[in-house]
Amino acid sequence: MSRISAVFADNGRGERGDLAAVVRAILLDPEATQRPTGAQQTSGKLQEPVVRYVSLLRQFEATSDDGFIAALGFFLQELTRQHPLSAPSVFNFYLPSHAPAGDIAAAGLVAPEFQIADANAIVGWPNLLDAILFGDFVTDAPQGFDPVRLQLEPYFAIASDVDELIDRLDTVLTGGALDSGYKAELRTQLALIDQLDVRVQIAIYLVAISPDAMVVR
């Protein structure tokens, strides 16, 4: 609290009440970005599929010829069990008290988002990414609307350097939390792909399906 209050009082340029600086300080504060000591079993939250999906579209600047992003969202619901504004009850898509069987329940903890992370939804997320990255099916835009596409050109430009590509995706998709072993294996596999646009697509796919991209800490 004291760190945020200090930013409210002085944003670093002698200005008081800079709300943009306050929000930045809250989101980047060590308490928000670092895992607490001794909390390996309790920290972290599984991102909801719709949040992962929208974040992906925003990160890669989804656009269309007329600039309008059209989507019905039904393919998202079919694959991930979520559709905006279509929760089956007033409790959203899951109960706040849900505790998946296993270590979480045994520890007396709850993880509500796992209630919709069943076998179908777990497989559905990679299938959704496959459609987006390799099938040019970014949204299920209805007939009459321009198709939506991701802008991957900035990543094509750095794709010849595998390490730079991985580091960039680690930053934008996992907040720098990508497991070192996963990165090493990713580096080995991507180096085998000579076609740079395909290398980028596969790199995004493999990072986006990783646990470090799906769980925010």
Short mmCIF file of C-alpha atoms in Angstrom, two decimals:
data_model
loop_
_atom_site.label_atom_id
_atom_site.label_comp_id
_atom_site.label_asym_id
_atom_site.label_seq_id
_atom_site.Cartn_x
_atom_site.Cartn_y
_atom_site.Cartn_z
CA MET A 1 0.00 0.00 0.00
CA SER A 2 2.79 2.43 0.88
CA ARG A 3 4.49 1.91 -2.49
CA ILE A 4 1.31 2.72 -4.40
CA SER A 5 0.53 5.69 -2.17
CA ALA A 6 3.99 7.05 -2.87
CA VAL A 7 3.35 6.86 -6.62
CA PHE A 8 0.01 8.66 -6.16
CA ALA A 9 1.80 11.42 -4.27
CA ASP A 10 4.61 11.67 -6.83
CA ASN A 11 4.65 9.88 -10.18
CA GLY A 12 8.40 10.38 -10.47
CA ARG A 13 8.02 13.70 -12.25
CA GLY A 14 6.72 15.68 -9.30
CA GLU A 15 3.06 15.23 -10.30
CA ARG A 16 0.37 14.16 -7.82
CA GLY A 17 -2.68 12.09 -8.70
CA ASP A 18 -1.41 10.56 -11.96
CA LEU A 19 -3.86 7.63 -12.18
CA ALA A 20 -2.08 6.04 -15.14
CA ALA A 21 1.09 5.85 -13.05
CA VAL A 22 -0.89 4.44 -10.12
CA VAL A 23 -2.43 1.68 -12.24
CA ARG A 24 1.00 0.87 -13.69
CA ALA A 25 2.47 0.69 -10.20
CA ILE A 26 -0.28 -1.67 -9.03
CA LEU A 27 0.08 -4.04 -11.98
CA LEU A 28 3.88 -4.09 -11.89
CA ASP A 29 4.35 -4.18 -8.14
CA PRO A 30 6.42 -7.17 -6.94
CA GLU A 31 3.46 -8.34 -4.88
CA ALA A 32 1.50 -8.79 -8.11
CA THR A 33 4.25 -10.06 -10.38
CA GLN A 34 6.30 -12.33 -8.13
CA ARG A 35 5.33 -15.59 -6.51
CA PRO A 36 5.33 -15.25 -2.72
CA THR A 37 8.03 -17.15 -0.85
CA GLY A 38 6.81 -20.55 0.22
CA ALA A 39 3.60 -20.24 -1.80
CA GLN A 40 4.42 -22.65 -4.61
CA GLN A 41 1.34 -24.74 -3.86
CA THR A 42 -1.14 -21.89 -3.47
CA SER A 43 -0.27 -19.14 -5.93
CA GLY A 44 -1.47 -18.90 -9.50
CA LYS A 45 -4.80 -18.92 -11.28
CA LEU A 46 -5.95 -20.75 -14.38
CA GLN A 47 -7.01 -18.18 -16.94
CA GLU A 48 -10.50 -18.60 -18.30
CA PRO A 49 -10.58 -19.64 -21.97
CA VAL A 50 -12.34 -16.48 -23.11
CA VAL A 51 -9.68 -14.36 -21.41
CA ARG A 52 -6.90 -16.37 -23.07
CA TYR A 53 -8.62 -16.01 -26.43
CA VAL A 54 -9.19 -12.25 -26.22
CA SER A 55 -5.67 -11.71 -24.88
CA LEU A 56 -4.25 -13.56 -27.87
CA LEU A 57 -6.24 -11.43 -30.31
CA ARG A 58 -5.15 -8.23 -28.58
CA GLN A 59 -1.51 -9.26 -28.31
CA PHE A 60 -1.25 -10.00 -32.01
CA GLU A 61 -3.38 -7.00 -32.99
CA ALA A 62 -6.24 -8.82 -34.68
CA THR A 63 -7.75 -6.76 -37.45
CA SER A 64 -9.78 -6.95 -40.66
CA ASP A 65 -9.88 -4.98 -43.89
CA ASP A 66 -12.47 -2.57 -42.51
CA GLY A 67 -11.05 -2.61 -38.97
CA PHE A 68 -14.14 -4.21 -37.45
CA ILE A 69 -13.73 -7.38 -35.39
CA ALA A 70 -16.81 -9.54 -35.91
CA ALA A 71 -17.35 -12.74 -33.94
CA LEU A 72 -20.31 -14.83 -32.87
CA GLY A 73 -18.30 -16.74 -30.29
CA PHE A 74 -20.09 -20.04 -30.75
CA PHE A 75 -16.95 -21.89 -31.85
CA LEU A 76 -15.31 -20.61 -28.68
CA GLN A 77 -18.18 -22.01 -26.64
CA GLU A 78 -18.07 -25.34 -28.48
CA LEU A 79 -14.35 -25.81 -27.93
CA THR A 80 -13.80 -24.23 -24.50
CA ARG A 81 -17.22 -24.20 -22.80
CA GLN A 82 -17.31 -20.42 -22.52
CA HIS A 83 -19.24 -17.77 -24.42
CA PRO A 84 -19.36 -14.13 -23.28
CA LEU A 85 -22.62 -13.22 -21.51
CA SER A 86 -23.86 -16.81 -21.72
CA ALA A 87 -23.08 -18.19 -18.26
CA PRO A 88 -25.52 -20.98 -17.35
CA SER A 89 -26.29 -19.46 -13.94
CA VAL A 90 -25.81 -16.37 -11.77
CA PHE A 91 -22.67 -18.06 -10.42
CA ASN A 92 -20.91 -17.44 -13.74
CA PHE A 93 -19.50 -20.50 -15.51
CA TYR A 94 -18.32 -22.14 -12.30
CA LEU A 95 -18.97 -22.15 -8.58
CA PRO A 96 -16.65 -20.06 -6.40
CA SER A 97 -16.26 -23.01 -4.06
CA HIS A 98 -15.16 -25.53 -6.67
CA ALA A 99 -12.10 -27.55 -5.70
CA PRO A 100 -10.85 -30.06 -8.28
CA ALA A 101 -10.13 -33.51 -6.90
CA GLY A 102 -6.51 -34.16 -6.05
CA ASP A 103 -3.84 -32.01 -4.45
CA ILE A 104 -5.90 -28.81 -4.52
CA ALA A 105 -8.91 -30.29 -2.75
CA ALA A 106 -6.68 -32.21 -0.33
CA ALA A 107 -4.99 -28.95 0.64
CA GLY A 108 -8.34 -27.33 1.40
CA LEU A 109 -7.97 -24.87 -1.48
CA VAL A 110 -10.35 -23.86 -4.24
CA ALA A 111 -9.74 -23.34 -7.96
CA PRO A 112 -13.11 -22.35 -9.48
CA GLU A 113 -11.91 -22.01 -13.10
CA PHE A 114 -11.02 -25.70 -13.20
CA GLN A 115 -14.71 -26.58 -13.10
CA ILE A 116 -14.94 -25.92 -16.84
CA ALA A 117 -11.47 -27.32 -17.58
CA ASP A 118 -12.76 -30.79 -18.40
CA ALA A 119 -11.23 -33.19 -20.93
CA ASN A 120 -13.08 -31.61 -23.85
CA ALA A 121 -12.07 -28.05 -22.97
CA ILE A 122 -8.43 -29.01 -22.37
CA VAL A 123 -8.24 -30.51 -25.86
CA GLY A 124 -10.41 -27.72 -27.27
CA TRP A 125 -7.92 -24.96 -26.47
CA PRO A 126 -5.09 -26.41 -28.64
CA ASN A 127 -7.67 -27.08 -31.37
CA LEU A 128 -8.81 -23.47 -31.17
CA LEU A 129 -5.23 -22.26 -31.50
CA ASP A 130 -4.72 -24.57 -34.45
CA ALA A 131 -7.71 -23.02 -36.21
CA ILE A 132 -6.50 -19.50 -35.46
CA LEU A 133 -2.86 -19.95 -36.45
CA PHE A 134 -3.01 -22.50 -39.23
CA GLY A 135 -6.58 -22.29 -40.49
CA ASP A 136 -6.99 -18.49 -40.67
CA PHE A 137 -10.11 -18.93 -38.55
CA VAL A 138 -9.45 -16.20 -36.01
CA THR A 139 -13.14 -15.53 -35.33
CA ASP A 140 -16.37 -17.02 -36.55
CA ALA A 141 -17.30 -13.79 -38.30
CA PRO A 142 -20.78 -14.17 -39.83
CA GLN A 143 -21.35 -13.83 -43.55
CA GLY A 144 -21.11 -10.25 -44.72
CA PHE A 145 -18.29 -9.28 -42.37
CA ASP A 146 -14.63 -9.14 -43.32
CA PRO A 147 -12.55 -12.04 -41.98
CA VAL A 148 -10.28 -11.31 -39.04
CA ARG A 149 -6.54 -11.96 -39.13
CA LEU A 150 -3.60 -11.68 -36.76
CA GLN A 151 -0.69 -9.41 -37.55
CA LEU A 152 2.37 -11.61 -37.19
CA GLU A 153 4.73 -9.65 -39.43
CA PRO A 154 6.80 -8.23 -36.51
CA TYR A 155 7.49 -11.81 -35.44
CA PHE A 156 8.36 -12.93 -38.97
CA ALA A 157 11.00 -10.18 -38.95
CA ILE A 158 12.83 -11.72 -35.98
CA ALA A 159 12.11 -15.38 -36.71
CA SER A 160 15.59 -16.08 -38.11
CA ASP A 161 16.91 -15.68 -34.56
CA VAL A 162 15.26 -18.50 -32.61
CA ASP A 163 16.38 -17.18 -29.23
CA GLU A 164 15.01 -13.71 -29.91
CA LEU A 165 11.71 -15.16 -31.09
CA ILE A 166 11.34 -17.32 -27.99
CA ASP A 167 12.30 -14.46 -25.68
CA ARG A 168 9.76 -12.16 -27.31
CA LEU A 169 6.98 -14.73 -27.00
CA ASP A 170 8.03 -15.51 -23.44
CA THR A 171 7.61 -11.83 -22.63
CA VAL A 172 4.27 -11.24 -24.32
CA LEU A 173 2.55 -14.56 -23.62
CA THR A 174 3.90 -15.71 -20.25
CA GLY A 175 5.30 -12.57 -18.67
CA GLY A 176 8.77 -14.08 -18.65
CA ALA A 177 7.63 -17.16 -16.72
CA LEU A 178 8.24 -19.80 -19.40
CA ASP A 179 9.96 -22.84 -17.90
CA SER A 180 13.67 -23.02 -18.79
CA GLY A 181 13.45 -26.69 -19.77
CA TYR A 182 10.46 -25.97 -22.00
CA LYS A 183 12.37 -23.11 -23.63
CA ALA A 184 15.36 -25.33 -24.31
CA GLU A 185 13.21 -27.99 -26.00
CA LEU A 186 11.32 -25.30 -27.89
CA ARG A 187 14.62 -23.89 -29.14
CA THR A 188 15.69 -27.31 -30.43
CA GLN A 189 12.44 -27.96 -32.27
CA LEU A 190 12.07 -24.50 -33.81
CA ALA A 191 15.62 -24.60 -35.16
CA LEU A 192 14.52 -27.54 -37.33
CA ILE A 193 11.92 -25.41 -39.12
CA ASP A 194 13.40 -23.47 -42.04
CA GLN A 195 10.22 -21.73 -43.21
CA LEU A 196 10.12 -18.63 -41.02
CA ASP A 197 6.38 -17.95 -41.10
CA VAL A 198 5.69 -21.55 -40.08
CA ARG A 199 8.35 -21.27 -37.37
CA VAL A 200 6.50 -18.28 -35.92
CA GLN A 201 3.11 -19.99 -36.03
CA ILE A 202 4.41 -23.12 -34.34
CA ALA A 203 6.30 -21.08 -31.76
CA ILE A 204 3.17 -19.13 -30.82
CA TYR A 205 1.16 -22.34 -30.68
CA LEU A 206 3.61 -24.14 -28.41
CA VAL A 207 4.03 -21.21 -26.04
CA ALA A 208 0.30 -20.48 -25.88
CA ILE A 209 -0.56 -24.07 -24.89
CA SER A 210 2.11 -24.21 -22.20
CA PRO A 211 1.08 -24.25 -18.51
CA ASP A 212 3.03 -21.03 -18.00
CA ALA A 213 0.79 -19.25 -20.52
CA MET A 214 -2.43 -20.71 -19.19
CA VAL A 215 -1.76 -20.03 -15.49
CA VAL A 216 -1.17 -16.48 -14.26
CA ARG A 217 0.79 -16.08 -11.03
#
